[in-house]
CSV table of C-alpha atoms in Angstrom, one decimal:
chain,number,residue,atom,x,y,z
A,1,UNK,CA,53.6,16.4,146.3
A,2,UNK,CA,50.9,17.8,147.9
A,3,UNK,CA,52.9,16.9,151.5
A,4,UNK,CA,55.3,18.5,150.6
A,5,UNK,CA,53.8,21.8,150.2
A,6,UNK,CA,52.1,21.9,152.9
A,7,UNK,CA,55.5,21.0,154.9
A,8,UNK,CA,56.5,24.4,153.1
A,9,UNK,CA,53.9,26.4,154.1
A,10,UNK,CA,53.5,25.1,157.5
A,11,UNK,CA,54.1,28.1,159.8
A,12,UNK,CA,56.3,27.7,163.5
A,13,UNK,CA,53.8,28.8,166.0
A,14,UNK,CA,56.0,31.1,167.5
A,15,UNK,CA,55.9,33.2,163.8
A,16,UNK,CA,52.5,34.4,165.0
A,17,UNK,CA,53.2,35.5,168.7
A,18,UNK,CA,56.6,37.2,167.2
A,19,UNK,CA,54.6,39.4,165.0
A,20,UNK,CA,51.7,39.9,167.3
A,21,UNK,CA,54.4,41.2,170.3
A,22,UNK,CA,55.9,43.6,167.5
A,23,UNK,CA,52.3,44.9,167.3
A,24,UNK,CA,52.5,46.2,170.8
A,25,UNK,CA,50.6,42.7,172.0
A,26,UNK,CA,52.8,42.0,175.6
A,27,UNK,CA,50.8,39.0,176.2
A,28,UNK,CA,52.2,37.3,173.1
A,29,UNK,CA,55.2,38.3,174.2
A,30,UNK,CA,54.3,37.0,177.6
A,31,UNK,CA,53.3,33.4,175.8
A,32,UNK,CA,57.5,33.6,174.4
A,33,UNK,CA,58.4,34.2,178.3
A,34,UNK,CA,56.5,31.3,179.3
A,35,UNK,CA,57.6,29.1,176.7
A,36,UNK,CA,61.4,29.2,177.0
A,37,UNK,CA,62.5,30.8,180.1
A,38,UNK,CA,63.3,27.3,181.6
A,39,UNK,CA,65.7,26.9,178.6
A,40,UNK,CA,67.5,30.3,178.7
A,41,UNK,CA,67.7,29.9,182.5
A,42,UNK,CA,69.4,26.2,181.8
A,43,UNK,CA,71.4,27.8,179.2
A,44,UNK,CA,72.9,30.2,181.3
A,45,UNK,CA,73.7,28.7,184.3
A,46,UNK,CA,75.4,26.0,182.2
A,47,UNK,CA,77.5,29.0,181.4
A,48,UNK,CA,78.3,30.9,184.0
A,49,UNK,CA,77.7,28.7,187.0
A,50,UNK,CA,76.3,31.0,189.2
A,51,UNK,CA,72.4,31.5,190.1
A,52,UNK,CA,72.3,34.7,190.4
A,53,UNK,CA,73.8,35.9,187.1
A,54,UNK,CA,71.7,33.5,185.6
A,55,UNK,CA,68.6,34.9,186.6
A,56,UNK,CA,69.8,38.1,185.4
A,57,UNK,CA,70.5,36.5,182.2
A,58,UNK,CA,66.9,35.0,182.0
A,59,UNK,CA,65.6,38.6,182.4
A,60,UNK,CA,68.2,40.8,180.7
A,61,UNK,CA,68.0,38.4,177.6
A,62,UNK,CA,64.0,38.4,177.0
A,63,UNK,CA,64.1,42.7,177.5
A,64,UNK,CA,67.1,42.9,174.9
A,65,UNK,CA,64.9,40.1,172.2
A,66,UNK,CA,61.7,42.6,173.3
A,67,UNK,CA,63.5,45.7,172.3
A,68,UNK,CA,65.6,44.1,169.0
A,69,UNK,CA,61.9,42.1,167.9
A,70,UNK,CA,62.1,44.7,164.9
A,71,UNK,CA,65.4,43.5,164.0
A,72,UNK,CA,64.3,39.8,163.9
A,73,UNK,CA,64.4,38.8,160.6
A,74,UNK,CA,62.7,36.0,160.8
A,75,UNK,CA,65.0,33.7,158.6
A,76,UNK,CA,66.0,32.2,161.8
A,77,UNK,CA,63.9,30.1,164.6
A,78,UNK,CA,62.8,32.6,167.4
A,79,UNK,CA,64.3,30.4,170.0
A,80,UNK,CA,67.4,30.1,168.4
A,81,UNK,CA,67.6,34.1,167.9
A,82,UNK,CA,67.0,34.0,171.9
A,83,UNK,CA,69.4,31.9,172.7
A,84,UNK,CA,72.3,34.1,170.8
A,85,UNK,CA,71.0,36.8,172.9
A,86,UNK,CA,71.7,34.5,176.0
A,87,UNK,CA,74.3,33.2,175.7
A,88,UNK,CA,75.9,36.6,174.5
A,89,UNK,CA,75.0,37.9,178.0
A,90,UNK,CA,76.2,35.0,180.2
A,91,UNK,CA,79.6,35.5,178.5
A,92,UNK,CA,79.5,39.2,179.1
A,93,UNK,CA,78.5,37.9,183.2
A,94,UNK,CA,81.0,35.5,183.3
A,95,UNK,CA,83.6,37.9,182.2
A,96,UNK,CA,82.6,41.1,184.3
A,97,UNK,CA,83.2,37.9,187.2
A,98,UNK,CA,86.4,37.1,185.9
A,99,UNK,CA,87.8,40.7,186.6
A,100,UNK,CA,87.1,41.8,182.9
A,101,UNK,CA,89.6,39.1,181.5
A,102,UNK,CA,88.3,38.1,178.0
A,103,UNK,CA,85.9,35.3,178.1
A,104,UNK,CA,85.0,33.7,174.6
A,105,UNK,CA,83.1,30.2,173.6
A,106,UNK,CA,86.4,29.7,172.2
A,107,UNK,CA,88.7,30.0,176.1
A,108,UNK,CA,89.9,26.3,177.5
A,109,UNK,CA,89.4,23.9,174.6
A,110,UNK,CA,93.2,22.9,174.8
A,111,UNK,CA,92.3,19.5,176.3
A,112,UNK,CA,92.7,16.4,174.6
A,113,UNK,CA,91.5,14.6,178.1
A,114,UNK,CA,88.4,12.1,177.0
A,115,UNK,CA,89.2,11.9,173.4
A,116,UNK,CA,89.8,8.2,174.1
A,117,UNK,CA,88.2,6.3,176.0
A,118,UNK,CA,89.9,5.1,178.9
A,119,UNK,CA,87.4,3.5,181.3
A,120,UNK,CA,85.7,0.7,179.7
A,121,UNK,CA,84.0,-1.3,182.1
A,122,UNK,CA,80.0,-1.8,181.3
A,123,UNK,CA,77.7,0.3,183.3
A,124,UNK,CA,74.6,-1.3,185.5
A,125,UNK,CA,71.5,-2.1,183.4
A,126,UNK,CA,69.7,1.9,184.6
A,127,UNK,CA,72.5,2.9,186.7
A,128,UNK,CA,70.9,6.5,187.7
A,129,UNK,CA,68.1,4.1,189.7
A,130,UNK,CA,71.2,3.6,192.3
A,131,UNK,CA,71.2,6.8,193.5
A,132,UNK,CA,68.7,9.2,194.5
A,133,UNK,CA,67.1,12.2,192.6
A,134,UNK,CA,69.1,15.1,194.5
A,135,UNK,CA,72.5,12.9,194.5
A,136,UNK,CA,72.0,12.0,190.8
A,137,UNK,CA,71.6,15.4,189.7
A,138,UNK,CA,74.2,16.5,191.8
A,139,UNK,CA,76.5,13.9,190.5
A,140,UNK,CA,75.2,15.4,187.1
A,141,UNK,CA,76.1,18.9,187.7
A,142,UNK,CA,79.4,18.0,189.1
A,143,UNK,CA,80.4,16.0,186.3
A,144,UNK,CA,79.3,18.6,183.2
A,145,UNK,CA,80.7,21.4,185.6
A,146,UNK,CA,84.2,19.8,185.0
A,147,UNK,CA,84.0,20.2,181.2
A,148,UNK,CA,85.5,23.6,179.5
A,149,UNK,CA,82.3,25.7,179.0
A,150,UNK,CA,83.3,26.2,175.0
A,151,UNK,CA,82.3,22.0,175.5
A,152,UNK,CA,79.6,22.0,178.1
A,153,UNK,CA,77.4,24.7,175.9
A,154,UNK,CA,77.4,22.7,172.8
A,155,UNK,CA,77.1,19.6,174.8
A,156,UNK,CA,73.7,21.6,176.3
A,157,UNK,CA,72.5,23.1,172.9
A,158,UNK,CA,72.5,20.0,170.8
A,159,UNK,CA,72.1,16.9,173.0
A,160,UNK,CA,70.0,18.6,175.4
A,161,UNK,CA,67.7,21.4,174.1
A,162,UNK,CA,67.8,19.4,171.1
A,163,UNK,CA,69.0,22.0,168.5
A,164,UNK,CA,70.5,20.6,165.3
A,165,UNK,CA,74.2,21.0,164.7
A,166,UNK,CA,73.8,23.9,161.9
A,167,UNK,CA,71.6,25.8,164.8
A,168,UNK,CA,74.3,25.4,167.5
A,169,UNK,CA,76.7,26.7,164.9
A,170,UNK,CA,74.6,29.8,164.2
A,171,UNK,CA,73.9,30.4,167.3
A,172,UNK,CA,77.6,30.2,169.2
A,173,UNK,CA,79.4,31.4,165.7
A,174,UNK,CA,80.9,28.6,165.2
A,175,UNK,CA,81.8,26.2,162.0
A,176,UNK,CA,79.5,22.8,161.7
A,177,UNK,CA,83.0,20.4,161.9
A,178,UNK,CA,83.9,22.8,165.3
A,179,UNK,CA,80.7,22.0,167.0
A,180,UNK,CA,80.8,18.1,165.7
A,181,UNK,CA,84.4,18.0,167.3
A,182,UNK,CA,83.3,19.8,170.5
A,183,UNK,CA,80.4,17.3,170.5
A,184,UNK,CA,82.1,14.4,170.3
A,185,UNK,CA,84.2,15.3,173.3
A,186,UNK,CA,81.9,16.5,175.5
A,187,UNK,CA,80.1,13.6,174.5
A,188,UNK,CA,83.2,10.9,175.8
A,189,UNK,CA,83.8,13.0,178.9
A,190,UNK,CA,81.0,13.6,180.5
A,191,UNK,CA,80.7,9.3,179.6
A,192,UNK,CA,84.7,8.9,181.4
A,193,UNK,CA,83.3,11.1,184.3
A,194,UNK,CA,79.8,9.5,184.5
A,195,UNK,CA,81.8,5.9,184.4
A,196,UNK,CA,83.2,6.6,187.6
A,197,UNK,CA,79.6,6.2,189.4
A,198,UNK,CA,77.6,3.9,186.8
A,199,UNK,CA,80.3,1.2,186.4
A,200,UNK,CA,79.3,-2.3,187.2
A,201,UNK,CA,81.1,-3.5,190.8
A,202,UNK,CA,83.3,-6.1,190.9
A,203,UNK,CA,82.2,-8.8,193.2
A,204,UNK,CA,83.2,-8.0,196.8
A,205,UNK,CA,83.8,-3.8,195.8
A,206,UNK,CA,80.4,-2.1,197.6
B,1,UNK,CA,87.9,-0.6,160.6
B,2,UNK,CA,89.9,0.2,163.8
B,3,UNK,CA,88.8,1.4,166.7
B,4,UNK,CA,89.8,5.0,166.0
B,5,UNK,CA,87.7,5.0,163.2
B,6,UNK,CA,85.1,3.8,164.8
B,7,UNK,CA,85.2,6.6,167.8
B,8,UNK,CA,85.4,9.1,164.4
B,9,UNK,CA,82.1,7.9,163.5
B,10,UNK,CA,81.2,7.4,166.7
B,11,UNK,CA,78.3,10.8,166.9
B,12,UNK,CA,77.2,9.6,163.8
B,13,UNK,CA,76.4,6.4,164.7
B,14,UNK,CA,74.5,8.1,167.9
B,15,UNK,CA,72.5,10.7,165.6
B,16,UNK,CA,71.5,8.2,162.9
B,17,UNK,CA,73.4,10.2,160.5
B,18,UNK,CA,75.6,7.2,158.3
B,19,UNK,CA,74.8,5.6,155.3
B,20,UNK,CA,73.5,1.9,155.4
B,21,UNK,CA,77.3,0.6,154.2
B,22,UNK,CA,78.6,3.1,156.8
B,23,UNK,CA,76.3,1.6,159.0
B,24,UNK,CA,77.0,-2.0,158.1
B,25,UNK,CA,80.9,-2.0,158.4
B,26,UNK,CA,80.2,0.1,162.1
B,27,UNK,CA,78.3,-2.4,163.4
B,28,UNK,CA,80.3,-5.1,161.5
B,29,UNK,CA,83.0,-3.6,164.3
B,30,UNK,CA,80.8,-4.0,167.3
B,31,UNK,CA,80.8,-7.9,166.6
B,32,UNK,CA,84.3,-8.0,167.2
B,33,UNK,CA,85.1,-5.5,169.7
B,34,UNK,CA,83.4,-5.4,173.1
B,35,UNK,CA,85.4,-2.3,174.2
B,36,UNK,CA,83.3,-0.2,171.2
B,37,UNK,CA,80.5,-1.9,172.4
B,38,UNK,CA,80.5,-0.4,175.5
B,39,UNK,CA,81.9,3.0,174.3
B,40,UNK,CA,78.4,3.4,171.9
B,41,UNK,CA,76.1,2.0,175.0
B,42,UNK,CA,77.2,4.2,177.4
B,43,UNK,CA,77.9,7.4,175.7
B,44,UNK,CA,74.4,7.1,174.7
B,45,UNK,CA,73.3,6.5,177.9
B,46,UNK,CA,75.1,9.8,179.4
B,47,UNK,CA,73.5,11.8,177.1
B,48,UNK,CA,69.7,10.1,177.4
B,49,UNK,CA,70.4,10.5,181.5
B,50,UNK,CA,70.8,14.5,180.8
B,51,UNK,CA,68.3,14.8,178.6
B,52,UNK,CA,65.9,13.5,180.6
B,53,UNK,CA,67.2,14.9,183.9
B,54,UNK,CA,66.9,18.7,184.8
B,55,UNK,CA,70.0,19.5,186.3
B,56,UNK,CA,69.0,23.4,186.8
B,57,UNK,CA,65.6,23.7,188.1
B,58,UNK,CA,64.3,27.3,188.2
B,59,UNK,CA,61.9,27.3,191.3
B,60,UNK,CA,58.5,28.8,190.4
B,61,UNK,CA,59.1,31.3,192.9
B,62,UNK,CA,61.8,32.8,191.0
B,63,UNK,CA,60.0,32.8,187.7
B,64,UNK,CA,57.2,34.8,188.5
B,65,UNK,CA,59.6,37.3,190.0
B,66,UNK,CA,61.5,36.8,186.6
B,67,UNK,CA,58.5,36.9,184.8
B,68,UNK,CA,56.7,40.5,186.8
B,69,UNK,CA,60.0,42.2,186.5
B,70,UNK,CA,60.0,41.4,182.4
B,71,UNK,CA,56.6,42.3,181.4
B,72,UNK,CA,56.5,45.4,183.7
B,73,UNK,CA,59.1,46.6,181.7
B,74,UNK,CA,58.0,45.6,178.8
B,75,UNK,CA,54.6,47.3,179.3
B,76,UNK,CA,56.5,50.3,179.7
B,77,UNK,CA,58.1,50.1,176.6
B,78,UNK,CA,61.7,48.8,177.5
């Protein structure tokens, strides 16, 4: 039992820095900065696919979380509070691009493409050692580029950042069986679309 | 099971998320079908490749800009 309590009263660091940086402490604040800019930056050009708005993003975000930190309630992780922010703001970026048309996590998920698997040749034992680090990642952002971003954010929050499925429903505003079905798809087309290079060769094909 | 049933069971599988007779009758499956086989393998595989692959870097450069253009304003109160 006595685990168990102190699994209960165990504290997420970033409890303390939130509620020293609502004290007027910037430097705590700073430590937040530090911590997760990386993410929101990853976050955001997943989103909108452009550098520059996603800078902006990295830096409009953090101000508006500085400013609301009274409005945190704390029943949520910080980060995941953070990333609501974000990815609130890419969508507004991405839409002031698109000419003000209405941009939504819930625009282009009319595809049923990759919901079976089509290409079922075996990949090479470590198939990303064939290629280079700039080609691979290229080959990487190509390939998740391709999927609707409604897909390519869950994709990003849950298999990459590592949020649980319940987070990445909080934070997009979306059910749990919406983001297990938008997982599973992402999921089996970025695998289709990753096939194409990491496919075992025939004999004789180069 | 069929192989759609499988694929419906398919992210569980991935995230350790089935009970052991869930478990048992999935991988019961695999024995027999070499096209689900590779499905699992290599969907796991795409997702370990972006996990542990950065496809957005943000260059140092950029982040202390970022990071002097944040705190300035934050030392000014917003």
């Amino acid at each position: 039992m006595a685990t168990i309590q102190i699994g209960e009263n165990e504290q997420h660091p970033d409890v303390a820095l939130v509620a020293s940086a609502r004290g007027g402490d910037v430097h705590a604040f700073e430590t937040l900065v530090n911590k997760y800019d990386r993410q929101i930056f990853r976050i955001a050009q997943h989103i909108t696919q452009n550098k520059e708005d996603a800078q902006d993003v990295v830096q409009d975000a953090f101000l508006k979380a500085y400013e609301k930190l009274d409005q945190f309630q704390g029943n949520s992780k910080f980060y995941t509070w953070l990333v609501r922010i974000a990815v609130n703001e890419s969508l507004m970026r991405l839409r002031k691009r698109r000419t003000g048309k209405m941009v939504s996590i819930d625009d282009d998920i009319e595809t049923e493409e990759g919901s079976v698997p089509r290409d079922l040749a075996d990949w090479s034992p470590n198939p990303e050692q064939n290629y280079g680090q700039a080609e691979l990642a290229e080959i990487l952002r190509k390939t998740i580029q391709g999927l609707p971003h409604g897909f390519r954010i869950v994709f990003v929050l849950r298999d990459v950042d590592g949020l649980s499925t319940e987070e990445t429903a909080e934070t997009l505003g979306l059910s749990v069986p919406a983001v297990k079905s938008r997982l599973l798809r992402s999921r089996l087309q970025l695998r289709e679309r990753l096939s194409r290079y990491f496919r075992k060769k025939k004999a004789g094909e180069k | 099971m069929t192989c759609t049933e499988f694929l419906a069971l398919l992210d569980e599988l991935i995230d350790d998320d089935v009970s052991n007779d869930t478990r048992a009758q999935l991988q019961e499956h695999l024995k027999g079908c070499d096209h689900c086989e590779v499905t699992l393998n290599t969907t796991r595989k795409t997702i370990e490749i972006y996990r542990s692959h950065e496809v957005y870097e943000l260059p140092n450069s950029v982040r202390e800009r970022l990071h002097a253009a944040i705190m300035a304003r934050c030392k000014n109160g917003c």
